[in-house]
XYZ file of C-alpha atoms in Angstrom:
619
model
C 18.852 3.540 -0.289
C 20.707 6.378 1.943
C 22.875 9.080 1.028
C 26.366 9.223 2.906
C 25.008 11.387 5.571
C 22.149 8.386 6.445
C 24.897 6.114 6.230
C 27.573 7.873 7.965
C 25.071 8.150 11.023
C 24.014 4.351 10.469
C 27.047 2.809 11.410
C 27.520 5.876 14.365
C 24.231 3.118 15.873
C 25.467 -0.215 14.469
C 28.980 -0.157 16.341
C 26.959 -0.754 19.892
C 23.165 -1.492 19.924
C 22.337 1.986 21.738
C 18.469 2.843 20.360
C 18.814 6.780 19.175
C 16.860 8.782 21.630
C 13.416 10.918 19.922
C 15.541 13.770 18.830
C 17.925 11.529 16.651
C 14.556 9.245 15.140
C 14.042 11.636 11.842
C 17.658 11.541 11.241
C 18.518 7.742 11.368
C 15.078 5.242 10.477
C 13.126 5.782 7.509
C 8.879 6.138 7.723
C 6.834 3.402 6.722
C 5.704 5.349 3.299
C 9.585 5.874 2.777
C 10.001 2.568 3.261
C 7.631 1.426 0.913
C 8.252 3.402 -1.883
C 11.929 2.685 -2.035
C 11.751 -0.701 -2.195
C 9.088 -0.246 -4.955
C 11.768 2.019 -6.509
C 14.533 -0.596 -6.191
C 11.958 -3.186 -7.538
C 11.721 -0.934 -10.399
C 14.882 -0.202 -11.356
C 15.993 -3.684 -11.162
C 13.294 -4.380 -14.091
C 13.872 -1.365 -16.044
C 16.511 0.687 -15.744
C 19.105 -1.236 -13.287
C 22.061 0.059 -15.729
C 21.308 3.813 -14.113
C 22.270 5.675 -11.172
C 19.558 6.172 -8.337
C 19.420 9.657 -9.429
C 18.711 9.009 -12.911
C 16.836 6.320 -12.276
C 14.901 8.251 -10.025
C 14.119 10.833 -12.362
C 12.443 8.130 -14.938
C 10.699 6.425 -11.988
C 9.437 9.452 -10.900
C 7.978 10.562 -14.149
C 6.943 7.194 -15.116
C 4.283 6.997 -11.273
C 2.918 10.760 -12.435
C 2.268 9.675 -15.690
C 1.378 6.543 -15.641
C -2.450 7.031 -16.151
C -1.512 8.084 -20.109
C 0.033 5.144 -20.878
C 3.565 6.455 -21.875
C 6.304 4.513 -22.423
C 9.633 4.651 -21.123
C 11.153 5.656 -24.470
C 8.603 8.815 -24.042
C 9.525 9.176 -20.598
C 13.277 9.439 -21.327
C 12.957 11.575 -23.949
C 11.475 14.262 -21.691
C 14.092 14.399 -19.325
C 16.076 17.558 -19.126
C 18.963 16.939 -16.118
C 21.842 18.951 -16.434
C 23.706 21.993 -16.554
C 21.695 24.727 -16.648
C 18.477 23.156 -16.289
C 16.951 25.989 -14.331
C 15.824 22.996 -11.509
C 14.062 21.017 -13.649
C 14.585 17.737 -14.214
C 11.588 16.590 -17.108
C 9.318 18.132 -19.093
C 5.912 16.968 -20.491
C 3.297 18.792 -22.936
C -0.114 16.845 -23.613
C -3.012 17.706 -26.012
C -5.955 15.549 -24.852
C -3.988 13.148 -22.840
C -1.030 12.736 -25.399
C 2.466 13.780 -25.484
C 3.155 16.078 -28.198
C 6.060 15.766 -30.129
C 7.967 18.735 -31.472
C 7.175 18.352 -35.012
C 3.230 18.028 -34.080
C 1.522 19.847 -36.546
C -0.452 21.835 -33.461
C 3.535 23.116 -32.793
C 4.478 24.224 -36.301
C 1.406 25.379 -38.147
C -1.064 27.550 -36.797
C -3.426 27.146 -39.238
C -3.784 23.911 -38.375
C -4.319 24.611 -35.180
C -7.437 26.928 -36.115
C -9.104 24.029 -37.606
C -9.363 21.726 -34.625
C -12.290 21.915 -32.197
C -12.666 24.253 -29.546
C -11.795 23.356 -25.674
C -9.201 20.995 -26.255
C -7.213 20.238 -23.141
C -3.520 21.384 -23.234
C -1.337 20.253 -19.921
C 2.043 21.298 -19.031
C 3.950 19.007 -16.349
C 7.569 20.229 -15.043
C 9.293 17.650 -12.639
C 11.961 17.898 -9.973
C 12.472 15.314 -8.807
C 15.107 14.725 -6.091
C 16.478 11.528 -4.475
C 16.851 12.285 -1.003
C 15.021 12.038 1.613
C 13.963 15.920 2.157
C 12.652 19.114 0.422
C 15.200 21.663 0.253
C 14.581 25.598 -0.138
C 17.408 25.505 -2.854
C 15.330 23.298 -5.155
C 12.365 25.331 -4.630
C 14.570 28.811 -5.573
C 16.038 27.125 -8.671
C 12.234 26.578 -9.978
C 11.396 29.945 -9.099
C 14.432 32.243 -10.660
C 13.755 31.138 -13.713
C 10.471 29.007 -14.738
C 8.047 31.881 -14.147
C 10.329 34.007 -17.119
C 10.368 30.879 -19.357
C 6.219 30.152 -19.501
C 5.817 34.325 -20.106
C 4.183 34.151 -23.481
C 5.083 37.694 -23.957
C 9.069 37.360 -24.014
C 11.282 34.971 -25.506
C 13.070 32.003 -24.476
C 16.190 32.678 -26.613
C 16.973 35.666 -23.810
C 17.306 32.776 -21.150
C 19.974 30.724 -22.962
C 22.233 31.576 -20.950
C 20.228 30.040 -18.051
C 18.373 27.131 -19.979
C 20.133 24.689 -21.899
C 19.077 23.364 -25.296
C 16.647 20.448 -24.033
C 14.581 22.484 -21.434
C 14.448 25.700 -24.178
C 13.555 22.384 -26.836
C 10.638 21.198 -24.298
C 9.248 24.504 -23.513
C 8.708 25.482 -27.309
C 7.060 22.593 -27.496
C 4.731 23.844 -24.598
C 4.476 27.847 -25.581
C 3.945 27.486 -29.509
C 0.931 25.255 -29.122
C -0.792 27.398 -26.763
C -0.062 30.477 -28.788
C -1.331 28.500 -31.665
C -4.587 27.277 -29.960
C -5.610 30.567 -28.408
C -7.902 31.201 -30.588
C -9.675 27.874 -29.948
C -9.541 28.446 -26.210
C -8.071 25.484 -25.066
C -8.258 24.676 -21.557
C -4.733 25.033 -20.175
C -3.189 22.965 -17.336
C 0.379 24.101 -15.816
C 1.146 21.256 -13.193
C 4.883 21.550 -11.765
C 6.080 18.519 -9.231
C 8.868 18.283 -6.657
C 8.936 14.896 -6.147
C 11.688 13.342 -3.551
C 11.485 10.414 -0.952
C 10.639 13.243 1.828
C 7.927 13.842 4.568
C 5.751 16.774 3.092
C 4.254 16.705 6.388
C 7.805 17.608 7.829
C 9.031 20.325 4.920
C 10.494 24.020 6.419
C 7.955 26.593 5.988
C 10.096 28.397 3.714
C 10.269 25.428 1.412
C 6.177 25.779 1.335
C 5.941 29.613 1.523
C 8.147 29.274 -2.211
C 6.215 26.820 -3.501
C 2.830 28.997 -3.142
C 4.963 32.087 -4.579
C 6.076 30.051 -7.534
C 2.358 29.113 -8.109
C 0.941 32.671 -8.142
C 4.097 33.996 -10.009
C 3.100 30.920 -12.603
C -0.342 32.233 -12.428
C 0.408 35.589 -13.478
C 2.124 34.519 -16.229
C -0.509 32.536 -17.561
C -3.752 33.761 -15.722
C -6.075 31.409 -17.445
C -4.354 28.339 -17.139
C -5.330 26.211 -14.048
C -1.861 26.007 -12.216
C -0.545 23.578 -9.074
C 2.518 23.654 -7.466
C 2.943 20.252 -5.728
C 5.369 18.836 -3.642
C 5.331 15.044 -3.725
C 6.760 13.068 -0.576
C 6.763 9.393 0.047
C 3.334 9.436 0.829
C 2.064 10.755 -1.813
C 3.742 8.499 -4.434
C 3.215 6.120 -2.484
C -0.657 5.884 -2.914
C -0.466 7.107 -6.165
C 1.724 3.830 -7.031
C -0.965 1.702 -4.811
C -3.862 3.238 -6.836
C -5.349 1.149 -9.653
C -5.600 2.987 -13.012
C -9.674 3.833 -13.492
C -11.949 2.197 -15.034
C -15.573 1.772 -16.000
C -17.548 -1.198 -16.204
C -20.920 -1.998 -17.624
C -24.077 -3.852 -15.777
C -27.316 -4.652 -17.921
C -30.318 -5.202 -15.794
C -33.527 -6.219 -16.414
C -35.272 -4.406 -13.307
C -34.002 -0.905 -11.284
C -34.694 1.106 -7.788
C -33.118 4.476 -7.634
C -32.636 5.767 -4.351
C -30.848 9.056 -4.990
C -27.306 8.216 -6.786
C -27.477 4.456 -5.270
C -29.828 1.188 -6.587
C -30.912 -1.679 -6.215
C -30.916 -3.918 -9.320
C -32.112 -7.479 -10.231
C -29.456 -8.593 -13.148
C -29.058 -12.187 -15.212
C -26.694 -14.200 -14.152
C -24.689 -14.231 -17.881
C -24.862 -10.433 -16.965
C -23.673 -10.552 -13.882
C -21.227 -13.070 -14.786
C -19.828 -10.643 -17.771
C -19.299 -7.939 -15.236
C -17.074 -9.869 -13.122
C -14.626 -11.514 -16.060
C -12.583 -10.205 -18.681
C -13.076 -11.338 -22.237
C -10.878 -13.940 -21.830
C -13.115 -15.104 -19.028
C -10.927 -14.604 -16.314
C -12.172 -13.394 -13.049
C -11.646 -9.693 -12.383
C -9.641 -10.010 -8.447
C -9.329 -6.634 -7.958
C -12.101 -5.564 -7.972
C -12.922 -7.942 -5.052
C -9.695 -6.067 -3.204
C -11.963 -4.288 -0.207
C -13.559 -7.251 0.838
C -12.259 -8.604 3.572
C -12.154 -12.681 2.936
C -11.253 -14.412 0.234
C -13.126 -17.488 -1.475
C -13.991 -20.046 1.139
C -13.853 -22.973 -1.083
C -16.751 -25.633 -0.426
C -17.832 -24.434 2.740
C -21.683 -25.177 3.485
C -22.731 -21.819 2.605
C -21.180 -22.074 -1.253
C -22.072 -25.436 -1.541
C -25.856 -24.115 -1.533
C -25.405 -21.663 -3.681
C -23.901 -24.216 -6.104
C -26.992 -26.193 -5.491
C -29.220 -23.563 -6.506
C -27.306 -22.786 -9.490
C -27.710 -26.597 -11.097
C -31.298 -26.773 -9.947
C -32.761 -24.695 -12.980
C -36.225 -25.568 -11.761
C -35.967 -23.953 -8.247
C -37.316 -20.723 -7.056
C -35.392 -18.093 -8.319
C -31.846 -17.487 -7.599
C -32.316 -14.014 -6.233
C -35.184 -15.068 -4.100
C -32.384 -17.800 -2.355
C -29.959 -15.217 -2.039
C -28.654 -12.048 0.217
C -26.933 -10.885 -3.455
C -24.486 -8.763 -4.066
C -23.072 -4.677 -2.635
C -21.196 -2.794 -4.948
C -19.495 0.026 -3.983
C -18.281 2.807 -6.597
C -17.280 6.270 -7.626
C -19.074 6.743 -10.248
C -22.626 5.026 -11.361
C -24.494 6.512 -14.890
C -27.348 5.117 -16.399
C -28.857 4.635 -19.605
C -31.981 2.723 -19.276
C -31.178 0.069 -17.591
C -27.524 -0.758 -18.332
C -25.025 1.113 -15.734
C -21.666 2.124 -16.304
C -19.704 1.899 -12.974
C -16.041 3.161 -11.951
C -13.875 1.541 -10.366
C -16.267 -0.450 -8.573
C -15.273 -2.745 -5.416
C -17.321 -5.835 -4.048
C -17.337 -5.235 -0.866
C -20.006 -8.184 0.193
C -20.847 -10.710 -2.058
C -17.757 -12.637 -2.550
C -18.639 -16.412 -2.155
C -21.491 -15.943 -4.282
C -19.616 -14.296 -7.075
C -16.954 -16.817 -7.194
C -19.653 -19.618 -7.120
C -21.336 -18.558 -10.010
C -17.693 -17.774 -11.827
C -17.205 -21.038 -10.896
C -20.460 -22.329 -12.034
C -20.633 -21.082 -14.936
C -16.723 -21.655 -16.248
C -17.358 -25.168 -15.652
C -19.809 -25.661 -17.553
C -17.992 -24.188 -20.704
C -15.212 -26.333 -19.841
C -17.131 -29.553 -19.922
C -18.592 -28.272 -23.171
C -22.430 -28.096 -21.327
C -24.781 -25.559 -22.701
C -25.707 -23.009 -20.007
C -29.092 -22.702 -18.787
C -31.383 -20.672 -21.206
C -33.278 -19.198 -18.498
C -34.171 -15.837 -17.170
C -32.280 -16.353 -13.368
C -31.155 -13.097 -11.790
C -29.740 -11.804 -9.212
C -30.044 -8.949 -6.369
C -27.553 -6.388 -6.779
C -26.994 -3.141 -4.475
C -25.163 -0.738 -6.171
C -24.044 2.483 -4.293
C -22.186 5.362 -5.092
C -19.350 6.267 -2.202
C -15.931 7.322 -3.313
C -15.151 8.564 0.241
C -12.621 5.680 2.237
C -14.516 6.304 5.209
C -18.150 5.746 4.064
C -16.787 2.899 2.211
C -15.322 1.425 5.011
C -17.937 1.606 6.706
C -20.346 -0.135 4.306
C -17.926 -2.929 4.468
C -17.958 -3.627 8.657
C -22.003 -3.552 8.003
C -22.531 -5.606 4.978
C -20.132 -8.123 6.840
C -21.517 -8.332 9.950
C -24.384 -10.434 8.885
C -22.470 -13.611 9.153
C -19.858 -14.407 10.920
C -16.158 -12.753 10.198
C -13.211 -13.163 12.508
C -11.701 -9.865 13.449
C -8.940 -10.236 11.750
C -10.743 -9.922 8.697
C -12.630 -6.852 9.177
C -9.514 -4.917 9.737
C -8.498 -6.073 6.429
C -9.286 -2.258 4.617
C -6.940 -1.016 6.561
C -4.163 1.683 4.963
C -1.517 0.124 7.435
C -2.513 -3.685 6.308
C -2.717 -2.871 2.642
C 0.861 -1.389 3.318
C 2.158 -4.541 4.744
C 1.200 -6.541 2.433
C 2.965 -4.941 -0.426
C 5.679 -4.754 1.524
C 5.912 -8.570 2.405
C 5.403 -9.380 -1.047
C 8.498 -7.383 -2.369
C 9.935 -9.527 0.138
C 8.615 -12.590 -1.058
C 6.331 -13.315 2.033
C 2.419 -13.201 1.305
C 0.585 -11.099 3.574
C -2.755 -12.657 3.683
C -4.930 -9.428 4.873
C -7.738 -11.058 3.199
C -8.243 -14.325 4.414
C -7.812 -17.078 1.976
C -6.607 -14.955 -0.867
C -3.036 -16.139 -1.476
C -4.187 -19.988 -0.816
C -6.705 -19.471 -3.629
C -3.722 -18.145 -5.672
C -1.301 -21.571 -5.038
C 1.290 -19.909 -3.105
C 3.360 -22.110 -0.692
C 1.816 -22.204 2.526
C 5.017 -21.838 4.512
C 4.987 -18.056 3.095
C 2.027 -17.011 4.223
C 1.637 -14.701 7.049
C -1.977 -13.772 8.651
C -3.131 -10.855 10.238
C -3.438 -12.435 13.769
C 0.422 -13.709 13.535
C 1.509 -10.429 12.879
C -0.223 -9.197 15.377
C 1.269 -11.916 18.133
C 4.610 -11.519 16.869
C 4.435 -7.568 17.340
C 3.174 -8.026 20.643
C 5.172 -10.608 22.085
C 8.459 -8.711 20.580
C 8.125 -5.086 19.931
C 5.901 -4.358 23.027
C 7.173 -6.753 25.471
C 3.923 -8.909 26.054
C 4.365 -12.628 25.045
C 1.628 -13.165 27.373
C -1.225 -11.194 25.711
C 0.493 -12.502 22.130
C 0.100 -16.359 23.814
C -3.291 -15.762 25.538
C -5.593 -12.701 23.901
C -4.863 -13.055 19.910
C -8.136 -12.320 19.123
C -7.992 -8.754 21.715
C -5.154 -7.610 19.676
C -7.529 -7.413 16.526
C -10.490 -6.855 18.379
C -9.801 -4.293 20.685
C -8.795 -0.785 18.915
C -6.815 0.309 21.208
C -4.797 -3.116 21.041
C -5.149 -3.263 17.730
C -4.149 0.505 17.056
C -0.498 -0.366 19.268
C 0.218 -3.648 17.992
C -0.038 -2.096 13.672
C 0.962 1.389 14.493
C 0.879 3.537 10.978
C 4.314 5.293 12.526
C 5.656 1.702 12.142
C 8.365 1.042 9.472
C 7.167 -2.293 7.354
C 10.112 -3.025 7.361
C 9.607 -4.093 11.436
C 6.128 -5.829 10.596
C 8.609 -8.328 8.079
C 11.493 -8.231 10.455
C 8.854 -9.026 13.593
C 7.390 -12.331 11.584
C 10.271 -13.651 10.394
C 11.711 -13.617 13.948
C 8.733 -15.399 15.118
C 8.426 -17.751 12.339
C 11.756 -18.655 12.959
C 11.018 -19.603 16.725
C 8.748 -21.512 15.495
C 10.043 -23.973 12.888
C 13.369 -24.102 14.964
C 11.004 -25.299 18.302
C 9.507 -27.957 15.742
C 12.622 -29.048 14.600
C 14.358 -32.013 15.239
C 17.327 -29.244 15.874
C 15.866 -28.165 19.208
C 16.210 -29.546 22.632
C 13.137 -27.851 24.402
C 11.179 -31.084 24.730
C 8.002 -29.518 25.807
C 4.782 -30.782 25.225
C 3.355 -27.518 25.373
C 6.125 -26.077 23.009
C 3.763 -24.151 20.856
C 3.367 -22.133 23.984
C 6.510 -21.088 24.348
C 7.210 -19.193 20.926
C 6.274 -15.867 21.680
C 8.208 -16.120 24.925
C 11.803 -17.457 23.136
C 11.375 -15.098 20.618
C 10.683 -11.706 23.865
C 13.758 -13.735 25.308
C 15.732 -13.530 22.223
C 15.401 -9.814 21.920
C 15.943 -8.627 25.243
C 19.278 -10.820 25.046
C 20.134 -8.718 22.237
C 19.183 -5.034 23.604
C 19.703 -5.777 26.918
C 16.553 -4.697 28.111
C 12.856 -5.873 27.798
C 11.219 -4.312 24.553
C 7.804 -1.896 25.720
C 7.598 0.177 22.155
C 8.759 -0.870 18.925
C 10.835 2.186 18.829
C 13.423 -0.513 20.977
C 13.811 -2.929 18.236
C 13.630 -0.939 15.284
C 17.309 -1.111 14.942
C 17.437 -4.448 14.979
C 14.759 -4.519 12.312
C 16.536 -2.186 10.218
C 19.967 -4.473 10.075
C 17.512 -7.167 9.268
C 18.976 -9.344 12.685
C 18.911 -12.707 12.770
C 19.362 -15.441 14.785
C 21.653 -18.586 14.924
C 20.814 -22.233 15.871
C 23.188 -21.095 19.724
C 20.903 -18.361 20.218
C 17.518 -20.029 19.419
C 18.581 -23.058 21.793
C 19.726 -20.487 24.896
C 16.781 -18.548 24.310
C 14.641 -22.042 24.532
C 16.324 -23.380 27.228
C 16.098 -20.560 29.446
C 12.292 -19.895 29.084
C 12.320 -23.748 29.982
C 13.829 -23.661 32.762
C 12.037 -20.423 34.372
C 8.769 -21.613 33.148
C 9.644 -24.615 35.277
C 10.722 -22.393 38.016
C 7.582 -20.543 38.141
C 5.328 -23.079 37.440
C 6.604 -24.992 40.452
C 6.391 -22.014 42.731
C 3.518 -20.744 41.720
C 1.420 -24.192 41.637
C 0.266 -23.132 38.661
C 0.058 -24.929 34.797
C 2.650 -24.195 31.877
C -0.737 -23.488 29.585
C -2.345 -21.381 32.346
C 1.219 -19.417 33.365
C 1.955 -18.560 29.617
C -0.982 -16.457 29.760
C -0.318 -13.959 32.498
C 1.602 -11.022 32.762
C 3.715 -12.363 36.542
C 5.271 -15.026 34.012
C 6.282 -12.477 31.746
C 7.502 -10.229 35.185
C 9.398 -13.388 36.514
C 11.555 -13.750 32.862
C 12.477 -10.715 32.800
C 13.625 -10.446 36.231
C 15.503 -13.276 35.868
C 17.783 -11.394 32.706
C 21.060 -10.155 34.114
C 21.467 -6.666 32.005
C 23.616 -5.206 34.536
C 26.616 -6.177 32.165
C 25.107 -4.007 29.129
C 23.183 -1.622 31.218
C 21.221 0.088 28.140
C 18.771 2.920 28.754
C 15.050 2.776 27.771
C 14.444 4.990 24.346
C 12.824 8.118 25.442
C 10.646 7.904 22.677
C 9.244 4.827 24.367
C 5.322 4.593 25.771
C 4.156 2.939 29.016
C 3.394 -1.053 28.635
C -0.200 -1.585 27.486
């Protein structure tokens, strides 16, 4: 979604394919956490409120992500927006007693005698939302907030004097608001004043008066209300973003029969029906996200699971924990009471094949109607405490390294993959970060995408290196500097999609019957159609992704005439070099003078068009 500005300056690029130079970037290409958070919004909408404009829409979307931890509804939502004249810059207003929304007729708003009688410390919160649809934070927004809200939360004068500045629904929300905290004082409730300027904006990139304001409108809040806790936050893309990618909390319970403490972290030996209850719902179904940070999926019957299995149906073997490496837990929070934890939000992180055997194990049994085996098996379980990314991250790469991960895998944690995939699966592509995941799920083959693809198709067409995309996969995952060029964070998702689908194309069309490239070696030649299809296009060779990001923004594509050229040129030059250089197709394919002697053989001089100075040096 643009405004008429972004569009107006759009089609200024479209009508030639000139890259905008660094200075115009902010202006004309959205971020990656833009990206993503708009097409989650447009997702949205289309489900819930596609009868709206963006900016209403926006407003209840908005609302809906900050709130979405106390389970409102939309009905609730809605009824706390405020939009309009006279709205004093705020667009919704929310009061909560102990985590729900209190209605206007709440007897905590009308009586204050009943007030009196609840308990003491009760937790009263306050949210006030702007929330904007563009894709900045403006110093006008901030000033709106701060001529009048400051005035309307002063306990000691009265709202009626701002009704010429308020309308009805904001005055309506903020009674709501000021007569239960007058009412509770004297059970000294702990007061929360949270106000939000939410748009689709960079915080990163907001004027320093826009964040000079916001700090003056918290400390004029504050002196309004000096014991409340008060935050003034403004909310970019980024921040909703990973507030909308961050699973709602929760706490689950582990009974053991035998602990270690080691500071906040143990080591635990639990049953199996324990273990197993942990893991699954009460409906039995396995609990997948909480098997999100590792980085494979379930292997299926590979040797290793097949042993497990084996020492699952032996009953009479040594046991199960002594067979086993077990299982690492990581989580934020671990309490216990003798020896039954409660853990939240935990993460597998190593562990997986052996939890989905014994899910497996033990489901099949209840399906074929077989008692399960009434004995006392356990298993080892690590459980440590380590909410920070970092240290978990790190845990991870360890606990993995035992037995043998491809590359691709461990980079699987990653903020930038985790981003991809949710963008590819708005799409309706499956980004499978962790390996196996989406083939365990059903999905159709032809849609799945893998880390090491991605990272050939960026290569061979964003940076200009079919060669290192054709011969050193495995260095783009492997290699961090590689690695860090080839899924760079600054990256728009929207390229990562645009990027595979080109190559994917390449390559069903080369398999086709349609094609005439006759090559035996044709599955060599994909990364180098696809570099020849885009520097057809630009009229340049690609060496930053900055140089094909408009083309990934118009979504190009690429007809049956193109593909063919494209084919038939890297054919014939391949041919070319091969027979000058005495050298292989499989052998040229994988050095950098092939990729020197295509592009040299590109006329541009008819659309001369200048390198984006934004551009880096070839790797």
């Amino acid at each position: 979604m643009t405004d008429s500005g972004d569009i107006i300056r759009f089609r200024a690029y479209t009508t030639n394919l000139l890259p905008p130079d660094s200075s115009q970037w902010g202006e004309w290409t959205m971020s990656g956490a833009q990206t993503l958070i708009t097409t989650v919004y447009e997702q949205w909408k289309g489900q819930n409120a596609a009868h709206m404009s963006d900016a209403d829409a926006w407003e209840i979307f908005l609302s809906w992500l900050l709130l979405r931890d106390k389970d409102v509804t939309l009905d609730a939502i809605s009824d706390g927006v405020v939009d309009g004249s006279n709205d004093g810059g705020v667009d919704a207003i929310y009061t909560f007693l102990e985590g729900s929304i209190l209605p206007i007729d709440h007897q905590v708003v009308e009586n204050q005698q009943a007030a009196r009688e609840l308990p003491e410390g009760l937790e009263l919160a306050l949210y006030v939302i702007q929330s904007k649809f563009s894709q900045s934070f403006t110093q006008n927004s901030v000033s709106a907030l701060q001529s009048v809200l400051p005035a309307a939360l002063d306990l000691g004068g009265q709202l009626d004097e701002l009704s010429d500045e308020l309308n009805e629904q904001v005055i309506e929300k903020l009674t709501v608001f000021r007569s239960a905290y007058k009412n509770l004082l004297v059970r000294r409730p702990k007061v929360f004043v949270r106000v939000v300027l939410g748009s689709r904006g960079l915080t990163e990139q907001a004027n320093i008066n826009v964040t000079s304001r916001v700090e003056r409108l918290r400390e004029d809040i504050l002196t309004k209300l000096p014991s409340a806790d008060v935050s003034v936050d403004l909310l970019g893309a980024d921040e909703l973003w990973r507030m909308y990618d961050t699973r709602k909390a929760e706490t689950l319970t582990l009974e053991c029969d035998e602990v270690l403490t080691s500071g906040e972290s143990y080591v635990a030996l639990a049953r199996l029906s324990s273990f197993v209850s942990l893991i699954t719902d009460d409906n039995l179904t396995l609990r997948r996200h909480i098997f999100d940070a590792n980085v494979r999926d379930y292997q299926g019957q590979v040797a290793v699971n097949k042993e497990i299995l084996s020492s699952l149906n032996e009953s009479a073997s040594p046991d199960f924990w002594w067979l086993n490496n077990g299982i690492t837990i990581v989580c934020d929070e671990a309490h216990s009471v003798g020896k039954t934890f409660a853990l939240k939000n935990i993460q597998i992180v190593n562990g997986l094949q052996t939890s989905h055997t014994i899910f497996n194990w033990h489901k099949g049994r209840i399906e074929r109607g077989e008692n399960l085996p009434a004995d006392d098996r356990k298993i080892l379980v690590r459980v440590i405490k380590a909410s920070d990314d970092a240290v978990r991250d790190k845990i991870i790469r360890a606990t993995n390294r035992q037995t043998p991960v491809p590359d691709a895998s461990l980079r699987a944690t990653d903020e930038i993959q985790r981003r991809i995939e949710a963008y590819f699966g708005a799409k309706g592509l499956f980004y499978d970060r962790r390996k196996g995941y989406y083939r365990n799920l059903g999905k159709d083959p032809g849609k799945i995408v893998s880390i090491p693809y991605l990272g050939q198709a960026m290569y061979a067409i964003a940076y200009g290196r079919p060669e290192v995309a054709r011969g050193k996969p495995n260095s783009l995952l492997a290699e961090d500097a590689r690695y860090r060029q080839a899924f760079d964070p600054k990256a728009s998702p929207q390229l990562f999609y645009w990027a595979a689908r080109v190559l994917r194309q390449v390559d069903e069309y080369l398999q086709s019957g349609k094609s005439q490239t006759r090559y035996p070696e044709r599955r060599y030649l994909a990364p180098f159609v696809a570099f020849t299809l885009v520097m057809k296009t630009i009229g340049k060779d690609p060496s930053h992704w900055r140089d094909v990001a408009q083309l990934a923004e118009q979504d190009r594509e690429f007809n049956e005439e193109e593909l063919e050229a494209s084919g038939t040129k890297v054919k014939e030059e391949l041919d070319k070099y091969t027979a000058q250089s005495k050298s292989s197709s499989s052998d040229a394919t994988k050095r950098q003078p092939f990729t020197k002697h295509l592009i040299a053989s590109m006329d541009f001089a008819r659309n001369p068009i200048p390198r984006s100075r934004g551009a880096r040096k070839r790797a």
